[in-house]
Coordinates of N, CA and C in Angstrom, one line a residue:
X1218 N 0.9 -1.1 0.0 CA 0.0 0.1 0.0 C 0.9 1.3 0.0
X1219 N 0.6 2.2 -0.8 CA 1.3 3.5 -0.9 C 1.1 4.2 0.4
X1220 N 2.0 5.0 0.7 CA 2.0 5.9 1.9 C 0.8 6.7 1.9
X1221 N 0.5 7.5 0.9 CA -0.7 8.4 0.9 C -2.0 7.6 1.1
X1222 N -2.1 6.4 0.5 CA -3.3 5.5 0.7 C -3.3 5.0 2.1
X1223 N -2.3 4.8 2.7 CA -2.3 4.3 4.1 C -2.6 5.6 5.0
X1224 N -2.3 6.6 4.8 CA -2.7 7.9 5.5 C -4.2 8.1 5.3
X1225 N -4.7 7.9 4.2 CA -6.1 8.1 4.0 C -7.0 7.1 4.8
X1226 N -6.4 5.9 4.7 CA -7.1 4.7 5.5 C -7.0 5.1 7.0
X1227 N -5.8 5.4 7.5 CA -5.6 5.8 8.8 C -6.5 6.9 9.4
X1228 N -6.6 8.0 8.6 CA -7.4 9.1 9.0 C -8.9 8.7 9.2
X1229 N -9.3 7.9 8.2 CA -10.7 7.3 8.3 C -10.9 6.5 9.4
X1230 N -9.9 5.6 9.7 CA -9.9 4.7 10.9 C -10.1 5.5 12.1
X1231 N -9.2 6.5 12.3 CA -9.2 7.3 13.5 C -10.5 8.2 13.5
X1232 N -10.9 8.7 12.4 CA -12.3 9.4 12.5 C -13.4 8.6 13.0
X1233 N -13.4 7.4 12.5 CA -14.6 6.5 12.9 C -14.5 6.2 14.4
X1234 N -13.4 6.4 15.0 CA -13.3 6.1 16.5 C -13.3 7.4 17.3
X1235 N -13.5 8.5 16.7 CA -13.4 9.8 17.3 C -12.0 10.1 18.0
X1236 N -11.0 9.5 17.4 CA -9.5 9.8 17.9 C -8.9 10.9 16.9
X1237 N -9.4 11.2 15.9 CA -8.8 12.2 14.9 C -8.9 13.6 15.4
X1238 N -9.9 13.8 16.3 CA -10.2 15.2 16.7 C -9.2 15.8 17.8
X1239 N -8.4 14.8 18.4 CA -7.3 15.2 19.3 C -6.3 16.1 18.6
X1240 N -5.9 17.1 19.4 CA -5.1 18.2 18.8 C -3.8 17.5 18.4
X1241 N -3.0 18.4 17.4 CA -1.7 17.9 17.0 C -0.7 17.9 18.2
X1242 N -1.0 18.8 19.2 CA -0.2 18.9 20.5 C -0.3 17.5 21.2
X1243 N -1.5 17.0 21.3 CA -1.5 15.7 22.0 C -1.0 14.6 21.2
X1244 N -1.1 14.7 19.9 CA -0.6 13.6 18.9 C 1.0 13.7 19.1
X1245 N 1.7 14.8 19.2 CA 3.1 14.9 19.3 C 3.5 14.1 20.6
X1246 N 2.7 14.3 21.7 CA 3.0 13.6 22.8 C 2.8 12.1 22.7
X1247 N 1.8 11.6 21.9 CA 1.7 10.2 21.5 C 2.9 9.7 20.8
X1248 N 3.3 10.6 19.8 CA 4.6 10.4 19.0 C 5.7 10.0 20.0
X1249 N 6.0 10.9 20.9 CA 7.0 10.8 21.9 C 7.0 9.5 22.6
X1250 N 5.8 9.1 23.0 CA 5.6 7.9 23.6 C 6.0 6.7 22.8
X1251 N 5.6 6.9 21.4 CA 6.0 5.7 20.5 C 7.4 5.8 20.1
X1252 N 8.1 6.9 20.1 CA 9.6 7.0 19.9 C 10.2 6.2 21.0
X1253 N 9.7 6.4 22.3 CA 10.3 5.7 23.4 C 10.3 4.3 23.3
X1254 N 9.1 3.8 22.8 CA 8.8 2.4 22.5 C 9.8 1.9 21.4
X1255 N 10.0 2.7 20.4 CA 10.9 2.4 19.3 C 12.3 2.2 19.9
X1256 N 12.7 3.1 20.6 CA 14.1 3.1 21.3 C 14.3 1.8 22.1
X1257 N 13.3 1.4 22.8 CA 13.4 0.1 23.5 C 13.5 -1.0 22.5
X1258 N 12.8 -1.1 21.4 CA 12.9 -2.1 20.5 C 14.3 -2.1 19.8
X1259 N 14.7 -1.0 19.5 CA 16.1 -0.9 18.8 C 17.2 -1.4 19.9
X1260 N 17.1 -1.1 21.2 CA 18.0 -1.5 22.2 C 17.9 -3.0 22.3
X1261 N 16.7 -3.7 22.3 CA 16.5 -5.2 22.4 C 17.3 -5.7 21.3
X1262 N 17.3 -5.2 20.0 CA 18.0 -5.8 18.9 C 19.5 -5.5 18.9
X1263 N 19.9 -4.3 19.4 CA 21.4 -4.0 19.4 C 22.1 -4.5 20.6
X1264 N 21.6 -4.4 21.7 CA 22.3 -4.8 22.9 C 21.6 -5.8 23.8
X1265 N 20.4 -6.0 23.5 CA 19.6 -6.9 24.3 C 18.8 -6.2 25.5
X1266 N 17.9 -6.9 26.2 CA 17.3 -6.1 27.2 C 17.7 -6.8 28.5
X1267 N 17.8 -8.1 28.6 CA 18.3 -8.8 29.8 C 17.7 -8.4 31.1
X1268 N 16.3 -8.1 31.0 CA 15.6 -7.6 32.2 C 15.0 -8.9 33.0
X1269 N 15.3 -9.0 34.3 CA 14.9 -10.2 35.0 C 13.3 -10.4 35.1
X1270 N 12.6 -9.3 34.7 CA 11.2 -9.4 34.9 C 10.4 -9.6 33.5
X1271 N 11.2 -9.7 32.5 CA 10.7 -9.9 31.1 C 11.2 -11.3 30.6
X1272 N 10.3 -11.9 29.8 CA 10.8 -13.3 29.2 C 11.7 -13.0 28.1
X1273 N 12.6 -14.0 27.9 CA 13.6 -13.9 26.8 C 12.7 -13.8 25.4
X1274 N 13.3 -13.0 24.5 CA 12.6 -12.8 23.2 C 13.6 -13.3 22.1
X1275 N 13.0 -14.1 21.1 CA 13.8 -14.4 20.0 C 14.1 -13.3 19.1
X1276 N 15.1 -13.5 18.3 CA 15.5 -12.5 17.4 C 14.3 -12.1 16.3
X1277 N 13.5 -13.1 15.9 CA 12.3 -12.7 15.2 C 11.3 -12.0 15.7
X1278 N 11.1 -12.3 17.1 CA 10.1 -11.5 17.9 C 10.6 -10.0 18.1
X1279 N 11.9 -9.9 18.3 CA 12.4 -8.7 18.5 C 12.3 -7.7 17.2
X1280 N 12.6 -8.4 16.0 CA 12.4 -7.7 14.8 C 11.0 -7.4 14.6
X1281 N 10.1 -8.2 14.8 CA 8.7 -8.0 14.6 C 8.2 -6.8 15.6
X1282 N 8.8 -6.8 16.7 CA 8.4 -5.6 17.6 C 9.0 -4.3 17.0
X1283 N 10.2 -4.3 16.5 CA 10.8 -3.1 15.8 C 9.9 -2.7 14.7
X1284 N 9.4 -3.6 13.9 CA 8.4 -3.2 12.7 C 7.1 -2.6 13.2
X1285 N 6.6 -3.2 14.3 CA 5.4 -2.6 15.0 C 5.6 -1.2 15.6
X1286 N 6.7 -1.0 16.1 CA 7.0 0.3 16.7 C 7.3 1.4 15.6
X1287 N 8.0 0.9 14.6 CA 8.2 1.8 13.5 C 6.8 2.2 12.9
X1288 N 6.0 1.3 12.7 CA 4.7 1.6 12.2 C 3.9 2.5 13.1
X1289 N 3.9 2.2 14.4 CA 3.3 3.2 15.4 C 3.8 4.7 15.2
X1290 N 5.1 4.8 15.1 CA 5.6 6.1 14.9 C 5.2 6.8 13.6
X1291 N 5.3 5.9 12.5 CA 4.9 6.4 11.2 C 3.4 6.8 11.2
X1292 N 2.6 6.2 11.8 CA 1.2 6.4 11.9 C 0.8 7.7 12.8
X1293 N 1.6 8.0 13.7 CA 1.4 9.3 14.5 C 1.8 10.4 13.6
X1294 N 3.0 10.2 12.9 CA 3.5 11.3 11.9 C 2.4 11.5 10.9
X1295 N 1.8 10.5 10.3 CA 0.8 10.6 9.2 C -0.4 11.4 9.7
X1296 N -0.9 11.1 11.0 CA -1.9 11.7 11.5 C -1.7 13.3 11.7
X1297 N -0.4 13.6 12.2 CA -0.2 15.0 12.5 C -0.1 15.7 11.1
X1298 N 0.6 15.0 10.1 CA 0.5 15.5 8.8 C -1.0 15.8 8.3
X1299 N -1.9 15.0 8.5 CA -3.2 15.1 8.1 C -3.9 16.3 8.7
X1300 N -3.5 16.5 10.0 CA -4.0 17.6 10.8 C -3.7 19.0 10.2
X1301 N -2.5 18.9 9.6 CA -2.0 20.2 9.1 C -2.1 20.2 7.5
X1302 N -2.8 19.2 6.9 CA -2.9 19.1 5.5 C -1.5 19.0 4.7
X1303 N -0.8 18.3 5.2 CA 0.6 18.0 4.7 C 0.6 16.5 4.2
X1304 N 1.0 16.4 2.8 CA 1.0 15.1 2.2 C 2.3 14.4 2.4
X1305 N 2.3 13.0 2.5 CA 3.5 12.4 2.5 C 4.5 12.8 1.4
X1306 N 4.0 12.9 0.2 CA 4.8 13.3 -1.0 C 5.5 14.7 -0.7
X1307 N 4.8 15.6 -0.1 CA 5.3 16.9 0.2 C 6.5 16.8 1.2
X1308 N 6.4 16.0 2.1 CA 7.4 15.7 3.2 C 8.6 15.0 2.5
X1309 N 8.4 14.0 1.7 CA 9.5 13.4 1.0 C 10.3 14.4 0.1
X1310 N 9.6 15.1 -0.7 CA 10.2 16.1 -1.6 C 11.0 17.2 -0.8
X1311 N 10.4 17.7 0.3 CA 11.1 18.7 1.1 C 12.3 18.1 1.7
X1312 N 12.3 16.8 2.2 CA 13.4 16.2 2.7 C 14.5 16.0 1.8
X1313 N 14.2 15.5 0.6 CA 15.2 15.3 -0.3 C 15.8 16.7 -0.9
X1314 N 15.0 17.6 -1.0 CA 15.5 19.0 -1.5 C 16.5 19.5 -0.4
X1315 N 16.0 19.4 0.9 CA 17.0 19.9 2.0 C 18.3 19.3 2.0
X1316 N 18.3 17.9 1.8 CA 19.5 17.1 1.9 C 20.4 17.4 0.7
X1317 N 19.8 17.5 -0.5 CA 20.5 17.7 -1.7 C 21.2 19.2 -1.6
X1318 N 20.4 20.1 -1.2 CA 20.8 21.5 -0.9 C 22.0 21.5 0.0
X1319 N 21.9 20.9 1.1 CA 22.8 20.9 2.2 C 24.1 20.3 1.8
X1320 N 24.1 19.2 0.9 CA 25.3 18.6 0.6 C 25.5 18.8 -0.8
X1321 N 25.1 19.9 -1.4 CA 25.4 20.5 -2.7 C 25.2 19.4 -3.8
X1322 N 24.1 18.7 -3.8 CA 23.8 17.7 -4.8 C 22.7 18.1 -5.7
X1323 N 22.3 19.4 -5.8 CA 21.3 19.9 -6.6 C 21.7 20.0 -8.0

């Protein structure tokens, strides 16, 4: 599924549950929470967790958790974008332009 199509699906999903009306400020807080969970998932893959209160996790399960947390971060970003009427293509183009300009690749 293309990024814009996923964003449209996601906004509809959130609207049907009355979640979309939450402010972008609240969404940024949700994103912060998700980034923390992503950090934990990366740590588990890079150096392990080794927490006595948690069961051991297989490499496949750790990778699956990473994919899940990346998706959660992406979804929060896409909802914030929709709140400000910013398209994924607009973000990608702006990002590429900034990097090319910064490193003189225009």
